[in-house]
């Protein structure tokens, strides 16, 4: 009964951290546990596998964990929450001994105390606001194609769009489009369309974001980044507005996720924000799993 | 040996037409036979089912068909072509006795003789140019997310994007957004985000195009339609340019597919074209399968 657990359940991997008050800790990694990315069956299997690894190493189990935090990607609606609760409780967890939330929330707690807003721009994009009572509000992240604007997926789509429009004869040539073809494994730029028709995974498209975020400067890439940053800044502002005035404590803003590792893109998002939010910016936490441990300790303290 | 066959193999259905020189004909319909929409196994099964229905009704078979035309959605690259050829030949067809092409080509022949350009704007979008020797050039249609701009899928994404941005607090309210929620089966506009996260099929998104194409006028919808029409006009111009000068015969332009049944959207595409292409416009054929029969007869005449 003296362990705390943090699960960072993502669309490509699950990272687990089990820590005792004396600092003793165990870590495990397994496959994706987002029901949106791999389906319920595989998500449960990967989550179970990660937890079993922790139990085997530590000798602990669900009943020896004071509180667990499950930050799960794809936990977006009451229906999703019900699916995750069933999954978690089928693995031996009792209600009240764990917190289920979207994976954006531990990412906030890894960097700051509430009230504040966290923006995650990785494969997808989402902004989440959290007040001191732990209530959350959210903007974005509802799905590729029509939401997740400004994300890695979105940047990758725009890169591919420009390259394909060139191949179709609708746009002039630009050297950076060669990098798009190379990153996707097409034999040459002219053969990109055939390769593009075989794309069926969002993460492969999101991998193209690095072409827009890096490499030689180009006005075309700059325009894409500026649009993406405006989308992300709008999400941050929407979450901050929904959060409302937070009297007596300064708002903290955390920008995190793979895309925000580009200091240039992060600076563009920052510049697109009003001064109040620019000043709220704090450095992102090194390890999102730490946020889950902090949340678990707070929940345990509240539960007495 | 006196039958002609036309197969219109789409992403949602397969329509088959078998016709004899004396006008006797048989029609069949089965499920999708696009390898991109349902995979190779189901595509082959649906194609086989449709053909078997024709053989059972007519007493004909592959060997009694002078020439068959297989217009297959998702036939985009040499790799796709190899997959389709294997599939068709495993059903008893011999090389030289059938023509395999993208389903855009029969849609052109259903309306006009080459040289010309056909634009299909249905779930996806593609423009194809064809010269009098039957050589084809193409623009667009490389995949949802980064191509197929201006299509039903694209219009549906833009509608959903606006509605979700409203739900996130990033856009003011507009009455037409209620229709987006209703069309998607969300209990109300405020609950649209949760419903959107369950969307996993392009055709469900494309069904939202009708909200943008119809209903009460709205400046926001008009802006989406104008952008979509500009994308489609660019595809037409790119295909016409790739086709090059076609001396001695006037170019024909055919606009077809579900989105082009909106006379308003079709008019916007037309207005976005240069005068030369506007004047090339001819009415779309009623039945794409007729185009396949015309192609089959031309091939048979060529083969002697």
Coordinates of C-alpha atoms in Angstrom, one line a residue:
Chain A
X1 CA 0.0 0.0 0.0
X2 CA 2.9 2.4 -0.4
X3 CA 3.3 2.4 -4.2
X4 CA 2.1 5.0 -6.7
X5 CA 1.5 4.2 -10.4
X6 CA 1.6 6.3 -13.5
X7 CA 0.5 5.0 -16.9
X8 CA 1.2 7.1 -20.0
X9 CA -1.0 5.2 -22.5
X10 CA -0.3 6.5 -26.0
X11 CA -1.2 5.8 -29.6
X12 CA 2.2 4.1 -30.3
X13 CA 3.5 3.0 -26.9
X14 CA 2.6 2.7 -23.2
X15 CA 5.1 3.9 -20.6
X16 CA 4.5 2.8 -17.0
X17 CA 6.2 4.0 -13.8
X18 CA 5.7 2.5 -10.4
X19 CA 7.3 4.4 -7.5
X20 CA 7.4 4.0 -3.7
X21 CA 7.6 6.8 -1.1
X22 CA 11.3 5.8 -0.4
X23 CA 12.1 6.5 -4.1
X24 CA 12.4 2.8 -5.2
X25 CA 11.0 2.6 -8.7
X26 CA 10.2 0.3 -11.6
X27 CA 9.6 1.2 -15.2
X28 CA 8.0 -0.8 -18.1
X29 CA 7.1 -0.2 -21.7
X30 CA 4.7 -2.0 -24.0
X31 CA 2.7 -1.4 -27.2
X32 CA -0.1 1.1 -27.8
X33 CA -3.0 1.2 -25.3
X34 CA -5.1 3.8 -27.1
X35 CA -8.4 2.1 -28.1
X36 CA -8.5 4.6 -31.0
X37 CA -5.2 3.5 -32.4
X38 CA -5.2 -0.3 -31.9
X39 CA -8.7 -1.2 -30.8
X40 CA -9.9 -2.5 -27.4
X41 CA -8.5 -5.9 -27.5
X42 CA -4.9 -5.0 -28.3
X43 CA -5.1 -1.9 -26.0
X44 CA -6.1 -4.2 -23.1
X45 CA -3.4 -6.7 -23.9
X46 CA -0.6 -4.1 -24.1
X47 CA -1.8 -2.4 -20.9
X48 CA -1.9 -5.8 -19.1
X49 CA 1.5 -6.7 -20.4
X50 CA 3.1 -3.5 -19.1
X51 CA 1.4 -3.9 -15.7
X52 CA 2.4 -7.6 -15.4
X53 CA 6.0 -6.6 -16.1
X54 CA 5.9 -4.1 -13.2
X55 CA 4.3 -6.7 -10.8
X56 CA 6.8 -9.3 -11.7
X57 CA 9.8 -6.9 -11.1
X58 CA 8.4 -5.3 -7.9
X59 CA 6.3 -8.0 -6.3
X60 CA 3.6 -5.4 -6.0
X61 CA 0.0 -5.6 -7.5
X62 CA -3.1 -3.4 -7.8
X63 CA -3.9 -3.9 -4.1
X64 CA -0.5 -2.6 -3.0
X65 CA -0.8 0.6 -5.0
X66 CA -2.1 3.5 -3.0
X67 CA -3.3 5.3 -6.2
X68 CA -2.8 4.8 -9.9
X69 CA -3.2 7.4 -12.7
X70 CA -4.1 6.2 -16.2
X71 CA -3.5 8.9 -18.7
X72 CA -4.9 7.4 -21.8
X73 CA -4.8 8.8 -25.3
X74 CA -8.2 8.4 -27.1
X75 CA -10.1 8.9 -23.8
X76 CA -12.3 11.6 -25.4
X77 CA -16.0 11.0 -24.4
X78 CA -18.1 9.4 -21.7
X79 CA -18.3 6.3 -23.9
X80 CA -14.5 6.0 -24.2
X81 CA -14.3 6.5 -20.4
X82 CA -16.7 3.6 -19.9
X83 CA -14.6 1.3 -22.1
X84 CA -11.3 2.3 -20.3
X85 CA -12.9 1.8 -16.8
X86 CA -14.1 -1.7 -17.8
X87 CA -10.6 -2.5 -19.1
X88 CA -8.8 -1.2 -16.1
X89 CA -11.1 -2.8 -13.5
X90 CA -10.9 -6.2 -15.4
X91 CA -7.1 -6.0 -14.5
X92 CA -7.9 -5.9 -10.8
X93 CA -8.3 -2.2 -10.1
X94 CA -11.0 -1.0 -7.7
X95 CA -12.9 2.3 -8.4
X96 CA -11.6 5.1 -6.2
X97 CA -8.1 3.7 -6.2
X98 CA -7.3 5.0 -9.7
X99 CA -7.8 8.1 -11.8
X100 CA -8.6 7.8 -15.5
X101 CA -7.9 10.9 -17.7
X102 CA -6.8 11.9 -21.1
X103 CA -3.0 11.7 -21.5
X104 CA -2.8 15.5 -21.8
X105 CA -3.4 15.9 -18.0
X106 CA -0.3 14.1 -16.7
X107 CA 1.7 16.1 -19.2
X108 CA 0.5 19.3 -17.5
X109 CA 1.3 18.0 -14.0
X110 CA 4.8 16.9 -15.1
X111 CA 5.6 20.6 -15.6
X112 CA 3.4 22.7 -13.4
X113 CA 0.7 23.0 -10.7
X114 CA -2.8 24.1 -11.8
X115 CA -4.4 26.4 -12.8
X116 CA -3.1 26.2 -16.3
X117 CA -3.2 25.0 -19.9
X118 CA -1.2 22.3 -21.6
X119 CA -0.9 22.1 -25.4
X120 CA 0.2 18.7 -26.8
X121 CA 1.3 18.8 -30.5
X122 CA 2.5 15.3 -31.3
X123 CA 0.9 13.0 -33.9
X124 CA -2.3 14.8 -33.0
X125 CA -3.0 18.1 -31.2
X126 CA -5.1 19.0 -28.1
X127 CA -5.2 21.8 -25.5
X128 CA -6.4 21.0 -22.0
X129 CA -7.1 23.5 -19.2
X130 CA -7.1 22.4 -15.6
X131 CA -8.2 24.4 -12.5
X132 CA -7.1 23.9 -8.9
X133 CA -10.0 21.6 -8.2
X134 CA -8.8 19.3 -10.9
X135 CA -11.6 20.2 -13.3
X136 CA -10.6 20.1 -16.9
X137 CA -11.7 21.7 -20.1
X138 CA -10.5 20.9 -23.6
X139 CA -10.2 22.0 -27.2
X140 CA -9.1 20.0 -30.3
X141 CA -7.9 16.5 -30.7
X142 CA -11.2 15.1 -32.1
X143 CA -9.8 13.3 -35.0
X144 CA -7.5 13.4 -38.0
X145 CA -8.9 14.9 -41.2
X146 CA -11.2 17.5 -39.5
X147 CA -9.5 18.3 -36.1
X148 CA -5.9 17.9 -34.7
X149 CA -5.1 21.0 -36.7
X150 CA -1.4 22.2 -36.5
X151 CA -0.3 18.7 -35.3
X152 CA 2.4 16.4 -36.7
X153 CA -0.3 14.7 -38.7
X154 CA -1.5 18.0 -40.0
X155 CA 2.0 19.2 -41.0
X156 CA 2.7 15.9 -42.7
X157 CA -0.6 16.2 -44.7
X158 CA 0.3 19.7 -45.8
X159 CA 3.8 18.7 -46.9
X160 CA 2.4 15.7 -48.9
X161 CA -0.4 18.0 -50.4
X162 CA 2.2 20.4 -51.7
X163 CA 4.4 17.6 -53.1
X164 CA 1.4 15.9 -54.8
X165 CA 0.1 19.2 -56.3
X166 CA 3.6 19.6 -57.8
X167 CA 3.5 16.1 -59.2
X168 CA 0.0 16.9 -60.7
X169 CA 1.4 20.0 -62.4
X170 CA -0.6 22.4 -60.1
X171 CA 2.5 24.0 -58.4
X172 CA 6.0 25.0 -59.3
X173 CA 9.0 22.9 -58.2
X174 CA 10.6 23.5 -54.8
X175 CA 13.7 21.5 -53.6
X176 CA 12.2 20.6 -50.2
X177 CA 9.5 18.5 -52.0
X178 CA 12.3 16.0 -52.8
X179 CA 12.7 15.5 -49.0
X180 CA 9.0 14.6 -48.7
X181 CA 9.4 11.9 -51.3
X182 CA 12.6 10.6 -49.7
X183 CA 11.0 10.6 -46.2
X184 CA 8.1 8.5 -47.5
X185 CA 10.4 6.0 -49.2
X186 CA 9.3 6.9 -52.8
X187 CA 12.1 6.1 -55.4
X188 CA 11.9 9.7 -56.6
X189 CA 9.5 12.8 -56.4
X190 CA 7.8 11.8 -59.7
X191 CA 6.9 8.4 -58.2
X192 CA 5.5 9.9 -55.0
X193 CA 1.8 9.7 -56.0
X194 CA 1.9 5.9 -56.3
X195 CA 3.6 5.6 -52.9
X196 CA 1.1 8.0 -51.4
X197 CA -1.9 5.8 -52.4
X198 CA -0.4 3.1 -50.1
X199 CA -0.4 5.3 -47.0
X200 CA -2.9 4.0 -44.5
X201 CA -1.5 5.0 -41.1
X202 CA -1.6 8.4 -39.5
X203 CA 1.8 8.0 -37.9
X204 CA 3.5 7.5 -41.3
X205 CA 2.0 10.8 -42.4
X206 CA 3.0 12.5 -39.1
X207 CA 6.6 11.4 -39.6
X208 CA 6.7 13.8 -42.6
X209 CA 6.3 16.7 -40.1
X210 CA 10.1 16.7 -39.6
X211 CA 10.5 17.8 -43.2
X212 CA 8.5 20.9 -42.6
X213 CA 10.0 21.5 -39.2
X214 CA 13.6 21.1 -40.3
X215 CA 15.9 21.4 -43.2
X216 CA 16.6 24.5 -45.3
X217 CA 14.4 27.6 -45.0
X218 CA 11.6 27.9 -47.6
X219 CA 8.8 30.4 -47.8
X220 CA 6.3 27.6 -48.6
X221 CA 7.3 25.7 -45.5
X222 CA 7.2 28.9 -43.5
X223 CA 3.6 29.5 -44.6
X224 CA 2.6 26.0 -43.5
X225 CA 4.2 26.5 -40.1
X226 CA 2.6 29.9 -39.6
X227 CA -0.9 28.4 -40.3
X228 CA -0.2 25.4 -38.0
X229 CA 1.0 27.7 -35.2
X230 CA -2.1 29.9 -35.6
X231 CA -4.3 26.7 -35.2
X232 CA -2.4 25.6 -32.1
X233 CA -2.5 29.1 -30.6
X234 CA -6.3 29.2 -31.1
X235 CA -6.6 25.9 -29.2
X236 CA -4.6 27.3 -26.3
X237 CA -6.7 30.4 -26.2
X238 CA -9.9 28.4 -26.4
X239 CA -8.9 26.2 -23.5
X240 CA -7.8 29.3 -21.4
X241 CA -11.1 31.0 -22.2
X242 CA -13.1 27.9 -21.1
X243 CA -11.0 27.7 -18.0
X244 CA -12.1 31.3 -17.1
X245 CA -10.6 33.6 -14.6
X246 CA -8.4 31.8 -12.0
X247 CA -8.2 34.3 -9.2
X248 CA -5.3 34.2 -6.7
X249 CA -2.9 32.0 -8.8
X250 CA -1.0 32.7 -12.0
X251 CA -2.0 30.6 -15.0
X252 CA 0.7 28.2 -16.3
X253 CA 1.1 27.3 -19.9
X254 CA 2.9 24.2 -21.0
X255 CA 3.7 23.5 -24.7
X256 CA 4.7 19.8 -25.2
X257 CA 4.7 16.9 -27.6
X258 CA 7.0 16.0 -30.5
X259 CA 6.3 19.1 -32.6
X260 CA 7.1 21.4 -29.7
X261 CA 10.6 20.0 -29.7
X262 CA 11.1 22.2 -32.7
X263 CA 12.1 25.5 -31.0
X264 CA 11.1 27.4 -34.1
X265 CA 7.6 26.0 -34.2
X266 CA 7.2 26.5 -30.5
X267 CA 8.3 30.1 -30.9
X268 CA 5.7 30.7 -33.7
X269 CA 3.0 29.3 -31.4
X270 CA 4.2 31.6 -28.6
X271 CA 4.2 34.6 -30.9
X272 CA 0.6 33.9 -32.0
X273 CA -0.6 34.1 -28.4
X274 CA -1.7 37.2 -26.6
X275 CA 0.8 38.7 -24.1
X276 CA -1.0 37.3 -21.0
X277 CA -0.6 33.7 -22.2
X278 CA 3.0 34.3 -23.5
X279 CA 3.9 35.3 -20.0
X280 CA 2.3 32.2 -18.6
X281 CA 4.7 29.9 -20.4
X282 CA 6.7 27.5 -18.3
X283 CA 9.2 24.8 -19.5
X284 CA 7.7 21.4 -20.3
X285 CA 8.5 18.5 -18.0
X286 CA 11.1 16.0 -19.1
X287 CA 9.0 13.0 -18.4
X288 CA 5.2 12.9 -18.6
X289 CA 5.1 9.8 -16.3
X290 CA 6.3 12.1 -13.5
X291 CA 3.0 14.1 -13.9
X292 CA 1.0 10.9 -13.3
X293 CA 2.9 10.2 -10.1
X294 CA 2.3 13.7 -8.8
X295 CA -1.4 13.4 -9.7
X296 CA -1.5 10.0 -7.9
X297 CA 0.0 11.5 -4.7
X298 CA -2.4 14.4 -4.8
X299 CA -5.4 12.0 -5.2
X300 CA -4.1 9.9 -2.3
X301 CA -3.8 13.0 -0.1
X302 CA -7.3 14.1 -1.0
X303 CA -8.7 10.6 -0.3
X304 CA -7.0 10.7 3.1
Chain B
X1 CA -18.0 -14.3 -78.5
X2 CA -20.6 -11.6 -79.1
X3 CA -20.9 -10.1 -75.7
X4 CA -19.3 -6.9 -74.3
X5 CA -18.7 -6.4 -70.6
X6 CA -18.4 -3.2 -68.6
X7 CA -17.5 -3.2 -64.9
X8 CA -17.7 0.0 -62.8
X9 CA -15.8 -1.1 -59.7
X10 CA -16.2 1.5 -57.0
X11 CA -15.3 2.2 -53.4
X12 CA -18.9 1.4 -52.3
X13 CA -20.4 -0.8 -55.0
X14 CA -19.7 -2.6 -58.2
X15 CA -22.1 -2.2 -61.2
X16 CA -21.8 -4.6 -64.1
X17 CA -23.3 -4.5 -67.5
X18 CA -23.1 -7.3 -70.1
X19 CA -24.5 -6.5 -73.6
X20 CA -24.8 -8.3 -76.9
X21 CA -24.6 -6.7 -80.3
X22 CA -28.4 -7.3 -80.7
X23 CA -29.1 -5.2 -77.6
X24 CA -29.8 -8.0 -75.2
X25 CA -28.4 -7.1 -71.9
X26 CA -27.9 -8.2 -68.3
X27 CA -27.0 -6.0 -65.3
X28 CA -25.7 -7.0 -61.8
X29 CA -24.6 -5.1 -58.7
X30 CA -22.4 -6.2 -55.8
X31 CA -20.3 -4.7 -53.0
X32 CA -17.2 -2.6 -53.4
X33 CA -14.4 -3.9 -55.6
X34 CA -11.8 -1.2 -54.9
X35 CA -8.8 -2.8 -53.2
X36 CA -8.2 0.6 -51.4
X37 CA -11.6 0.6 -49.8
X38 CA -12.2 -3.0 -48.8
X39 CA -8.9 -4.8 -49.4
X40 CA -7.9 -7.4 -52.0
X41 CA -9.8 -10.4 -50.6
X42 CA -13.2 -8.7 -50.3
X43 CA -12.7 -6.8 -53.6
X44 CA -12.1 -10.1 -55.4
X45 CA -15.1 -11.7 -53.7
X46 CA -17.4 -8.8 -54.7
X47 CA -16.2 -8.8 -58.3
X48 CA -16.6 -12.6 -58.6
X49 CA -20.1 -12.4 -57.1
X50 CA -21.2 -9.7 -59.7
X51 CA -19.7 -11.7 -62.6
X52 CA -21.2 -15.0 -61.5
X53 CA -24.6 -13.3 -61.4
X54 CA -24.2 -12.2 -65.0
X55 CA -23.0 -15.7 -66.1
X56 CA -25.9 -17.4 -64.3
X57 CA -28.5 -15.0 -65.9
X58 CA -27.0 -15.0 -69.5
X59 CA -25.3 -18.4 -69.9
X60 CA -22.2 -16.5 -71.0
X61 CA -18.7 -16.6 -69.5
X62 CA -15.3 -14.9 -69.9
X63 CA -14.7 -16.9 -73.1
X64 CA -17.9 -15.7 -74.7
X65 CA -17.1 -12.0 -74.1
X66 CA -15.4 -10.3 -77.0
X67 CA -13.9 -7.7 -74.8
X68 CA -14.4 -6.6 -71.2
X69 CA -13.6 -3.2 -69.6
X70 CA -12.8 -3.1 -65.9
X71 CA -12.9 0.5 -64.6
X72 CA -11.6 0.1 -61.1
X73 CA -11.5 2.7 -58.4
X74 CA -8.1 2.6 -56.6
X75 CA -6.2 1.5 -59.7
X76 CA -3.6 4.2 -59.3
X77 CA -0.1 2.8 -59.8
X78 CA 1.7 0.0 -61.6
X79 CA 1.6 -2.0 -58.3
X80 CA -2.2 -1.6 -58.1
X81 CA -2.5 -2.6 -61.7
X82 CA -0.6 -5.8 -61.1
X83 CA -2.9 -6.7 -58.2
X84 CA -6.0 -6.1 -60.3
X85 CA -4.7 -8.1 -63.3
X86 CA -4.0 -11.1 -61.0
X87 CA -7.5 -10.8 -59.6
X88 CA -9.2 -10.5 -63.0
X89 CA -7.2 -13.3 -64.6
X90 CA -7.9 -15.6 -61.6
X91 CA -11.5 -15.2 -62.6
X92 CA -10.9 -16.7 -66.0
X93 CA -9.9 -13.7 -68.1
X94 CA -7.1 -13.9 -70.7
X95 CA -4.7 -10.9 -71.3
X96 CA -5.7 -9.0 -74.4
X97 CA -9.4 -9.8 -73.9
X98 CA -9.9 -7.1 -71.3
X99 CA -8.9 -3.5 -70.6
X100 CA -8.1 -2.5 -67.0
X101 CA -8.3 1.2 -66.2
X102 CA -9.2 3.7 -63.4
X103 CA -12.9 4.2 -63.2
X104 CA -12.6 7.8 -64.4
X105 CA -12.0 6.6 -67.9
X106 CA -15.4 4.9 -68.6
X107 CA -17.0 8.0 -67.1
X108 CA -15.4 10.0 -69.8
X109 CA -16.5 7.6 -72.6
X110 CA -20.0 7.6 -71.3
X111 CA -20.3 11.3 -72.2
X112 CA -17.9 12.0 -75.1
X113 CA -15.2 10.9 -77.5
X114 CA -11.6 11.8 -76.9
X115 CA -9.7 14.0 -76.7
X116 CA -10.9 15.4 -73.5
X117 CA -10.8 15.7 -69.7
X118 CA -13.1 14.1 -67.1
X119 CA -13.4 15.4 -63.6
X120 CA -14.9 13.1 -61.0
X121 CA -15.9 14.7 -57.7
X122 CA -17.6 12.0 -55.6
X123 CA -16.2 10.6 -52.3
X124 CA -12.8 11.5 -53.8
X125 CA -11.7 13.7 -56.7
X126 CA -9.6 13.0 -59.8
X127 CA -9.2 14.6 -63.2
X128 CA -8.2 12.4 -66.2
X129 CA -7.3 13.5 -69.6
X130 CA -7.5 11.1 -72.6
X131 CA -6.2 11.6 -76.1
X132 CA -7.5 10.0 -79.3
X133 CA -4.9 7.2 -79.0
X134 CA -6.4 6.3 -75.6
X135 CA -3.4 7.6 -73.7
X136 CA -4.3 9.0 -70.4
X137 CA -2.9 11.6 -68.0
X138 CA -4.1 12.3 -64.5
X139 CA -4.2 14.8 -61.6
X140 CA -5.4 14.3 -58.1
X141 CA -7.1 11.4 -56.3
X142 CA -4.0 10.2 -54.5
X143 CA -5.6 9.8 -51.0
X144 CA -7.8 11.3 -48.4
X145 CA -6.0 13.7 -46.0
X146 CA -3.5 15.1 -48.5
X147 CA -5.2 14.8 -52.0
X148 CA -8.7 14.5 -53.3
X149 CA -9.1 18.2 -52.6
X150 CA -12.6 19.6 -53.3
X151 CA -14.2 16.2 -53.1
X152 CA -17.2 15.0 -51.0
X153 CA -14.7 13.8 -48.4
X154 CA -13.0 17.2 -48.5
X155 CA -16.2 19.1 -48.2
X156 CA -17.3 16.9 -45.3
X157 CA -14.0 17.4 -43.5
X158 CA -14.3 21.2 -43.8
X159 CA -17.9 21.1 -42.5
X160 CA -16.9 19.0 -39.5
X161 CA -13.8 21.2 -38.9
X162 CA -16.0 24.3 -38.7
X163 CA -18.5 22.6 -36.4
X164 CA -15.7 21.2 -34.1
X165 CA -14.0 24.6 -33.9
X166 CA -17.3 26.1 -32.8
X167 CA -17.7 23.4 -30.1
X168 CA -14.1 24.2 -29.0
X169 CA -15.0 27.9 -28.7
X170 CA -12.8 28.9 -31.6
X171 CA -15.6 30.1 -33.9
X172 CA -18.9 31.9 -33.5
X173 CA -22.2 30.0 -33.8
X174 CA -23.8 29.4 -37.2
X175 CA -27.2 27.7 -37.7
X176 CA -25.9 25.3 -40.4
X177 CA -23.5 23.7 -37.9
X178 CA -26.6 22.1 -36.3
X179 CA -27.2 20.2 -39.6
X180 CA -23.6 18.8 -39.5
X181 CA -24.3 17.4 -36.0
X182 CA -27.7 16.0 -37.2
X183 CA -26.2 14.5 -40.3
X184 CA -23.6 12.7 -38.2
X185 CA -26.2 11.4 -35.7
X186 CA -24.9 13.4 -32.8
X187 CA -27.6 14.0 -30.1
X188 CA -26.9 17.8 -30.4
X189 CA -24.2 20.1 -31.7
X190 CA -22.5 20.2 -28.2
X191 CA -22.1 16.5 -28.3
X192 CA -20.6 16.4 -31.8
X193 CA -16.9 16.1 -30.6
X194 CA -17.6 12.8 -28.9
X195 CA -19.4 11.5 -32.0
X196 CA -16.6 12.7 -34.3
X197 CA -14.0 10.7 -32.4
X198 CA -15.8 7.5 -33.5
X199 CA -15.6 8.3 -37.2
X200 CA -13.4 5.9 -39.0
X201 CA -14.8 5.7 -42.5
X202 CA -14.2 8.2 -45.3
X203 CA -17.7 7.6 -46.7
X204 CA -19.4 8.7 -43.5
X205 CA -17.4 12.0 -43.6
X206 CA -18.2 12.4 -47.3
X207 CA -21.9 12.1 -46.5
X208 CA -21.6 15.5 -44.8
X209 CA -20.9 17.1 -48.1
X210 CA -24.6 17.4 -48.7
X211 CA -24.8 19.8 -45.7
X212 CA -22.4 22.2 -47.5
X213 CA -23.9 21.7 -50.9
X214 CA -27.5 22.1 -49.8
X215 CA -29.7 23.9 -47.3
X216 CA -29.9 27.6 -46.6
X217 CA -27.3 30.0 -48.0
X218 CA -24.4 30.9 -45.6
X219 CA -21.2 32.9 -46.2
X220 CA -19.2 30.3 -44.4
X221 CA -20.5 27.5 -46.6
X222 CA -20.0 29.7 -49.7
X223 CA -16.3 30.1 -48.8
X224 CA -15.8 26.4 -48.4
X225 CA -17.5 25.7 -51.8
X226 CA -15.4 28.4 -53.5
X227 CA -12.2 26.9 -52.2
X228 CA -13.3 23.4 -53.2
X229 CA -14.3 24.6 -56.7
X230 CA -10.9 26.3 -57.1
X231 CA -9.1 23.0 -56.2
X232 CA -11.3 21.0 -58.7
X233 CA -10.7 23.6 -61.4
X234 CA -6.9 23.3 -60.8
X235 CA -7.1 19.5 -61.3
X236 CA -9.0 20.0 -64.6
X237 CA -6.5 22.6 -65.8
X238 CA -3.5 20.4 -64.8
X239 CA -5.0 17.4 -66.7
X240 CA -5.7 19.5 -69.8
X241 CA -2.2 20.9 -69.7
X242 CA -0.6 17.5 -69.4
X243 CA -2.8 16.3 -72.3
X244 CA -1.3 19.2 -74.4
X245 CA -2.5 20.5 -77.7
X246 CA -4.9 18.2 -79.4
X247 CA -4.9 19.4 -83.0
X248 CA -7.9 18.8 -85.3
X249 CA -10.4 17.9 -82.7
X250 CA -12.1 19.9 -80.0
X251 CA -11.4 19.1 -76.4
X252 CA -14.4 17.8 -74.4
X253 CA -14.8 18.4 -70.7
X254 CA -17.0 16.2 -68.5
X255 CA -17.8 17.1 -64.9
X256 CA -19.3 14.1 -63.1
X257 CA -19.6 12.3 -59.7
X258 CA -22.0 12.9 -56.8
X259 CA -20.7 16.4 -55.9
X260 CA -21.3 17.6 -59.5
X261 CA -25.0 16.8 -59.2
X262 CA -25.1 20.0 -57.2
X263 CA -25.6 22.5 -60.1
X264 CA -24.4 25.3 -57.8
X265 CA -21.0 23.6 -57.1
X266 CA -20.7 22.5 -60.8
X267 CA -21.3 26.2 -61.8
X268 CA -18.6 27.3 -59.4
X269 CA -16.1 24.9 -60.9
X270 CA -17.0 26.1 -64.4
X271 CA -16.6 29.7 -63.4
X272 CA -13.1 29.0 -62.0
X273 CA -12.0 27.6 -65.4
X274 CA -10.5 29.6 -68.2
X275 CA -12.9 30.4 -71.1
X276 CA -11.4 27.7 -73.4
X277 CA -12.2 24.9 -70.9
X278 CA -15.6 26.4 -70.1
X279 CA -16.5 26.1 -73.8
X280 CA -15.3 22.5 -73.9
X281 CA -18.0 21.4 -71.3
X282 CA -20.4 18.7 -72.4
X283 CA -23.2 17.1 -70.4
X284 CA -22.1 14.1 -68.3
X285 CA -23.4 10.6 -69.4
X286 CA -26.3 9.2 -67.5
X287 CA -24.6 5.8 -66.9
X288 CA -20.9 5.3 -66.5
X289 CA -21.3 1.6 -67.4
X290 CA -22.2 2.7 -71.0
X291 CA -18.8 4.2 -71.3
X292 CA -17.2 0.8 -70.5
X293 CA -19.3 -0.8 -73.3
X294 CA -18.2 1.9 -75.8
X295 CA -14.5 1.3 -74.7
X296 CA -14.9 -2.4 -75.1
X297 CA -16.3 -2.1 -78.6
X298 CA -13.5 0.3 -79.6
X299 CA -10.9 -2.2 -78.2
X300 CA -12.5 -5.1 -80.1
X301 CA -12.5 -3.1 -83.3
X302 CA -8.8 -2.2 -82.8
X303 CA -7.9 -5.8 -82.1
X304 CA -9.6 -6.8 -85.3

